[in-house]
Short mmCIF file of C-alpha atoms in Angstrom, two decimals:
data_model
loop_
_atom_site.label_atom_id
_atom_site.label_comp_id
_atom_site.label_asym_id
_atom_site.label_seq_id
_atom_site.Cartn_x
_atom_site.Cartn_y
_atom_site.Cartn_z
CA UNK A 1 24.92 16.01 -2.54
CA UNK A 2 28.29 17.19 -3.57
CA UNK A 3 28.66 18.38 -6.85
CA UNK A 4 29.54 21.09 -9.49
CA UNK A 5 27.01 23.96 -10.44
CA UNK A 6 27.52 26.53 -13.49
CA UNK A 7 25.56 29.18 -13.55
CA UNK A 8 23.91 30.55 -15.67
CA UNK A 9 22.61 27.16 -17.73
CA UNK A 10 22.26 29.50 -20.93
CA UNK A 11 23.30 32.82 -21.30
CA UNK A 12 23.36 35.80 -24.01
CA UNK A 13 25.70 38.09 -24.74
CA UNK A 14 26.20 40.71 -27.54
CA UNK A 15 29.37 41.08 -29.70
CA UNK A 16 31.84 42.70 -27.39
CA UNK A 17 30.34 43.03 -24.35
CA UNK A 18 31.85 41.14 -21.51
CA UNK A 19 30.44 38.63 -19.77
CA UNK A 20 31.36 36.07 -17.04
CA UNK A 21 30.32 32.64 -16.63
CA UNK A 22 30.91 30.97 -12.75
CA UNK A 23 31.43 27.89 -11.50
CA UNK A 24 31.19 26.35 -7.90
CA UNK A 25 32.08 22.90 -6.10
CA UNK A 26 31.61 20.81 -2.88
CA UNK A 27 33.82 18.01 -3.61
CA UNK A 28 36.58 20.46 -2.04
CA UNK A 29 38.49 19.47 -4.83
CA UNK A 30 41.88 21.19 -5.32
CA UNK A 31 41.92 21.10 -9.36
CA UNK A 32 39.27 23.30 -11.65
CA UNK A 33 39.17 23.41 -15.16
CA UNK A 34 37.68 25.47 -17.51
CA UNK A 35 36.63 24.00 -21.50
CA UNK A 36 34.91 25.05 -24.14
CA UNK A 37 33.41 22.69 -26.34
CA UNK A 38 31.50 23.47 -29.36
CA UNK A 39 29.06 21.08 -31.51
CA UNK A 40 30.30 17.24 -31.95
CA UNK A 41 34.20 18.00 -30.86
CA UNK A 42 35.99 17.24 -27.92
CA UNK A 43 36.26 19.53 -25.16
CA UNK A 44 39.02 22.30 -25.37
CA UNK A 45 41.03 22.83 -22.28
CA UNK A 46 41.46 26.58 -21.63
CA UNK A 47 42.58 27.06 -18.10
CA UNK A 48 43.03 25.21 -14.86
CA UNK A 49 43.95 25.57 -11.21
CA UNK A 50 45.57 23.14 -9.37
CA UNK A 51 44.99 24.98 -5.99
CA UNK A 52 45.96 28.57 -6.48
CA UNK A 53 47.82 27.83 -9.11
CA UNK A 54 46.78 29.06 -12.65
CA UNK A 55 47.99 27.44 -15.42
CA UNK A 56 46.76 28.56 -18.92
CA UNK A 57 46.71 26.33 -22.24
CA UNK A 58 48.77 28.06 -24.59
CA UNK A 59 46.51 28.37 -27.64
CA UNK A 60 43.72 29.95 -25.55
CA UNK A 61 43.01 33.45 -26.57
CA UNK A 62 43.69 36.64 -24.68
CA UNK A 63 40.38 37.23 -24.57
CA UNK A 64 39.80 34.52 -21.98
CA UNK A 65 40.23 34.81 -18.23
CA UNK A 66 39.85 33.54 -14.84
CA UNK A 67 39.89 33.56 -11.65
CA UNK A 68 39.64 31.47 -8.58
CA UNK A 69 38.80 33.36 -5.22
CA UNK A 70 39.01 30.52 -3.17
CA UNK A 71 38.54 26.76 -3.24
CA UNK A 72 35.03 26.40 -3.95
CA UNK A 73 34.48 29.22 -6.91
CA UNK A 74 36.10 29.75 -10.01
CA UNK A 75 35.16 32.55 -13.11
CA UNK A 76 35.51 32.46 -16.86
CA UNK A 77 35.82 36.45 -18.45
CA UNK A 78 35.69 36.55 -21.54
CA UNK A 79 36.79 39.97 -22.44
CA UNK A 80 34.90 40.78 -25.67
CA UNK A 81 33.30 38.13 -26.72
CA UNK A 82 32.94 37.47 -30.38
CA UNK A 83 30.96 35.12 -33.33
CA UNK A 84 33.40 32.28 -32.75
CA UNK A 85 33.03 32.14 -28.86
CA UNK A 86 29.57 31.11 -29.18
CA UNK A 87 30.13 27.44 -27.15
CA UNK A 88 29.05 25.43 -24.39
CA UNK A 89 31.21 26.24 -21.60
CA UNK A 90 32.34 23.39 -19.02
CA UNK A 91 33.75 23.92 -15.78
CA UNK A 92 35.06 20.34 -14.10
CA UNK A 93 37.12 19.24 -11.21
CA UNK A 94 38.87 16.56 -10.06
CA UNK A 95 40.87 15.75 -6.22
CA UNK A 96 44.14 15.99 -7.59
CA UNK A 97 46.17 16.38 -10.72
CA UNK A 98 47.38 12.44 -10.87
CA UNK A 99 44.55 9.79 -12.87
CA UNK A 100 41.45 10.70 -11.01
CA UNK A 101 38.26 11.02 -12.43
CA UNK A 102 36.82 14.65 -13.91
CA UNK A 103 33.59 15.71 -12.26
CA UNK A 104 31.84 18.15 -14.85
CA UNK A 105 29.41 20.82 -13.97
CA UNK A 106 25.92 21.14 -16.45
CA UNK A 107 27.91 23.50 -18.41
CA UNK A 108 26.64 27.12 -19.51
CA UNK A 109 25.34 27.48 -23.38
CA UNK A 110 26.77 30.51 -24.40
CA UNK A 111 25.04 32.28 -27.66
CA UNK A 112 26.79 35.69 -28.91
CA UNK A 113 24.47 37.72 -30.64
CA UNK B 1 51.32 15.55 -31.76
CA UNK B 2 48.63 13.62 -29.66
CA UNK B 3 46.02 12.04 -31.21
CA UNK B 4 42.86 10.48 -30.18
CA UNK B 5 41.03 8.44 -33.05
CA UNK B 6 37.54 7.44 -32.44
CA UNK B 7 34.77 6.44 -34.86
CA UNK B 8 32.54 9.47 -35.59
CA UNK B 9 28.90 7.75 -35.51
CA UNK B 10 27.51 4.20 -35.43
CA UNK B 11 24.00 2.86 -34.66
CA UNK B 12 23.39 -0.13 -32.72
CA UNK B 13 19.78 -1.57 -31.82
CA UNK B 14 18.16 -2.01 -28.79
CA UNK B 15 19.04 -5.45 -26.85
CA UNK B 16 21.95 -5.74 -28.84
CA UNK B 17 25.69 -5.11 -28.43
CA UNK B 18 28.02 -2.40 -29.23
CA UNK B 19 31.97 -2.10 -29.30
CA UNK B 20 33.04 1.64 -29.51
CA UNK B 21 36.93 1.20 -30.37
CA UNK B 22 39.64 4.30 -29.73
CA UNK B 23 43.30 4.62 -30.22
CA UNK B 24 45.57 7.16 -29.17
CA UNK B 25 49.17 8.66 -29.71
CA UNK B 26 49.71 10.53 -26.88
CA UNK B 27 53.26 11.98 -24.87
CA UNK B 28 53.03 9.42 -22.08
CA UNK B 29 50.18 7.41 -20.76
CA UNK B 30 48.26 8.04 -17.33
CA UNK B 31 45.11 6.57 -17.95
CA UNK B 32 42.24 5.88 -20.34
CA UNK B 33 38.91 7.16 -19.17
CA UNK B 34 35.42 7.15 -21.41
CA UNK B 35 32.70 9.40 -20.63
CA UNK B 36 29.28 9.69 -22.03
CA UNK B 37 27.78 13.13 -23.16
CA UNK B 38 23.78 13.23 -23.66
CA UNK B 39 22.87 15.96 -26.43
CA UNK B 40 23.25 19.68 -24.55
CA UNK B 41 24.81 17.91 -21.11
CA UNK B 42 27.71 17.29 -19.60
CA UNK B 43 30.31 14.48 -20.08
CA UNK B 44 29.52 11.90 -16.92
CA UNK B 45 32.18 9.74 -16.40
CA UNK B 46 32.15 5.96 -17.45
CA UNK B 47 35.49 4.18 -16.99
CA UNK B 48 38.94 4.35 -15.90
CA UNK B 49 41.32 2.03 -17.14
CA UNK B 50 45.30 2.20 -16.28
CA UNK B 51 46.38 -1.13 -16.76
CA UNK B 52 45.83 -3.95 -19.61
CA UNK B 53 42.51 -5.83 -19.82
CA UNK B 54 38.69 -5.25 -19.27
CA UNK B 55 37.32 -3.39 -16.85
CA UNK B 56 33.60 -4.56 -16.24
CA UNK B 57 30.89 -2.10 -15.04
CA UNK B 58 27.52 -3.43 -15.31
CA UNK B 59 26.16 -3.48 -18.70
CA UNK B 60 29.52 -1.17 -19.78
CA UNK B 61 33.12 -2.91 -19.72
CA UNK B 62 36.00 -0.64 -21.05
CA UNK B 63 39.33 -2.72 -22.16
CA UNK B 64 42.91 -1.44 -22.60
CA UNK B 65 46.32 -2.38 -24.55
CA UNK B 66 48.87 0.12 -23.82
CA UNK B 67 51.47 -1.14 -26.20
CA UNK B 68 48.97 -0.88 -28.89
CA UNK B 69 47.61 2.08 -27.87
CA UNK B 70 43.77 0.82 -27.78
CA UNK B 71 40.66 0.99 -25.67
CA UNK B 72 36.96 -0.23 -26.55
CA UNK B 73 33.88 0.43 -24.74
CA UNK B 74 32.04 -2.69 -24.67
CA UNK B 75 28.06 -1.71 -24.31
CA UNK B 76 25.60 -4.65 -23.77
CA UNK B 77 21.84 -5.41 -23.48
CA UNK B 78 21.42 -2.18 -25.18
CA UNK B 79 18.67 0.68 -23.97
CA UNK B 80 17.09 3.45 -25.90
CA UNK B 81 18.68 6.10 -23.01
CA UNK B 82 22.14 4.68 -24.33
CA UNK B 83 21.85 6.90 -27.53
CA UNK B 84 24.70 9.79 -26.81
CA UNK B 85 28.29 10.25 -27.30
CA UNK B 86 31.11 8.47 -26.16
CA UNK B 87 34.39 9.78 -25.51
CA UNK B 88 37.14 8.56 -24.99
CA UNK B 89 39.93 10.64 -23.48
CA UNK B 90 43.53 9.81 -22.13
CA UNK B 91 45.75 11.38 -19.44
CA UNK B 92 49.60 12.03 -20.90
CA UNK B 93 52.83 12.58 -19.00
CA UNK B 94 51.54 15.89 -17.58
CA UNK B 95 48.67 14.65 -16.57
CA UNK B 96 46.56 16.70 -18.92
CA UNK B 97 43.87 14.87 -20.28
CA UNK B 98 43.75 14.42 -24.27
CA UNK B 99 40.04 14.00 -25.35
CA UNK B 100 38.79 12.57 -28.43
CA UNK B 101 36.30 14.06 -30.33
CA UNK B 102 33.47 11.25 -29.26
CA UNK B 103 31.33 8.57 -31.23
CA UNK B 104 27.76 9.33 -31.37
CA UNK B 105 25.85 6.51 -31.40
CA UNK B 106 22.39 5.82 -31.90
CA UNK B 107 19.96 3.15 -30.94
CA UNK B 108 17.06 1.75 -32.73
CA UNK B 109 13.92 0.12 -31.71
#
């Protein structure tokens, strides 16, 4: 079945030490997106690609990366991860940038120790 | 700014009926969509509505006014696995989507 997988489901990290959170697709859709959404509030864009293309919200903190090697993968770094970071991360796609529907990964719990 | 207003809990009981109402202020309009978000998952999508009136789904039916800037998901013949949140989130003139921050609802027996 095509879908959208984020590993890992949960993962630990201590204050400041880097860690990266991945995300791949077989829709071979061209747009990812990366949120963060913490306890009862909406999902907060950070990044996405529409192909190649990065485009990066403009409240999201330096400490946030990404990258997308190719169509299918796409990487959230988060530099040095602190208290505040401590989220569920989503990664979603959709075909195209025009009104089509999101398709959201599991998401990865992160917990910042 | 944009704006997406949504109620922040309401409880419903099982068999019954539920209207989940949202409004929005956004910078253009390219859609209305609603997902639904179980506890810990992901938001699944629901609905997709771009033009005026009620979209009907099964037991779900999502409706739309754009000039007043107003959805409602419409949830019938209500089910214990219904109990999650709702959101309701709109695309604007960039296409970005605008989410709201979700109703919670929960069903009893």
């Amino acid at each position: 079945d095509a879908m959208v997988i984020q590993n890992p489901r949960y993962q630990v990290t201590q204050f400041g030490k880097p860690v990266t959170l991945s995300c791949s697709q077989t829709l071979n859709h061209n747009v990812m997106y990366w949120y963060q959404q913490k306890s009862s509030q909406a999902p907060k864009l950070l990044f996405h690609y529409y192909d190649k293309d990065f485009n990066n919200e403009a409240d999201t903190p330096d400490n946030f990366q990404s990258r997308r090697p190719n169509t299918s993968f796409c990487f959230l770094d988060i530099r040095s991860p602190g208290l505040g970071d401590a989220a569920m991360y989503l990664c979603a796609t959709s075909r195209d940038k025009e009104p089509s529907e999101q398709y959201f990964g599991p998401g990865t719990r992160l917990t910042v120790t | 700014g944009q704006n997406i207003d949504q109620p922040t809990e309401m409880t419903a009981t099982e068999g019954a009926i539920v209207q989940i109402n949202c409004t929005y202020q956004t910078s253009g309009f390219n859609g209305l969509f609603w997902y639904q978000q179980h506890a810990g998952e992901a938001p699944t999508f629901l609905s997709y509505n771009v033009l005026d009136g009620l979209e009907e789904k099964g037991r779900f039916s999502s409706f739309l006014s754009r000039s007043k800037g107003y959805s409602y998901l419409l949830l019938k013949e209500l089910q214990m696995k219904d109990s999650a949140s709702y959101l309701c989130a709109v695309k604007d003139s960039n296409y970005q989507l605008i989410w709201g921050a979700g109703t919670k609802l929960i069903i009893k027996p």
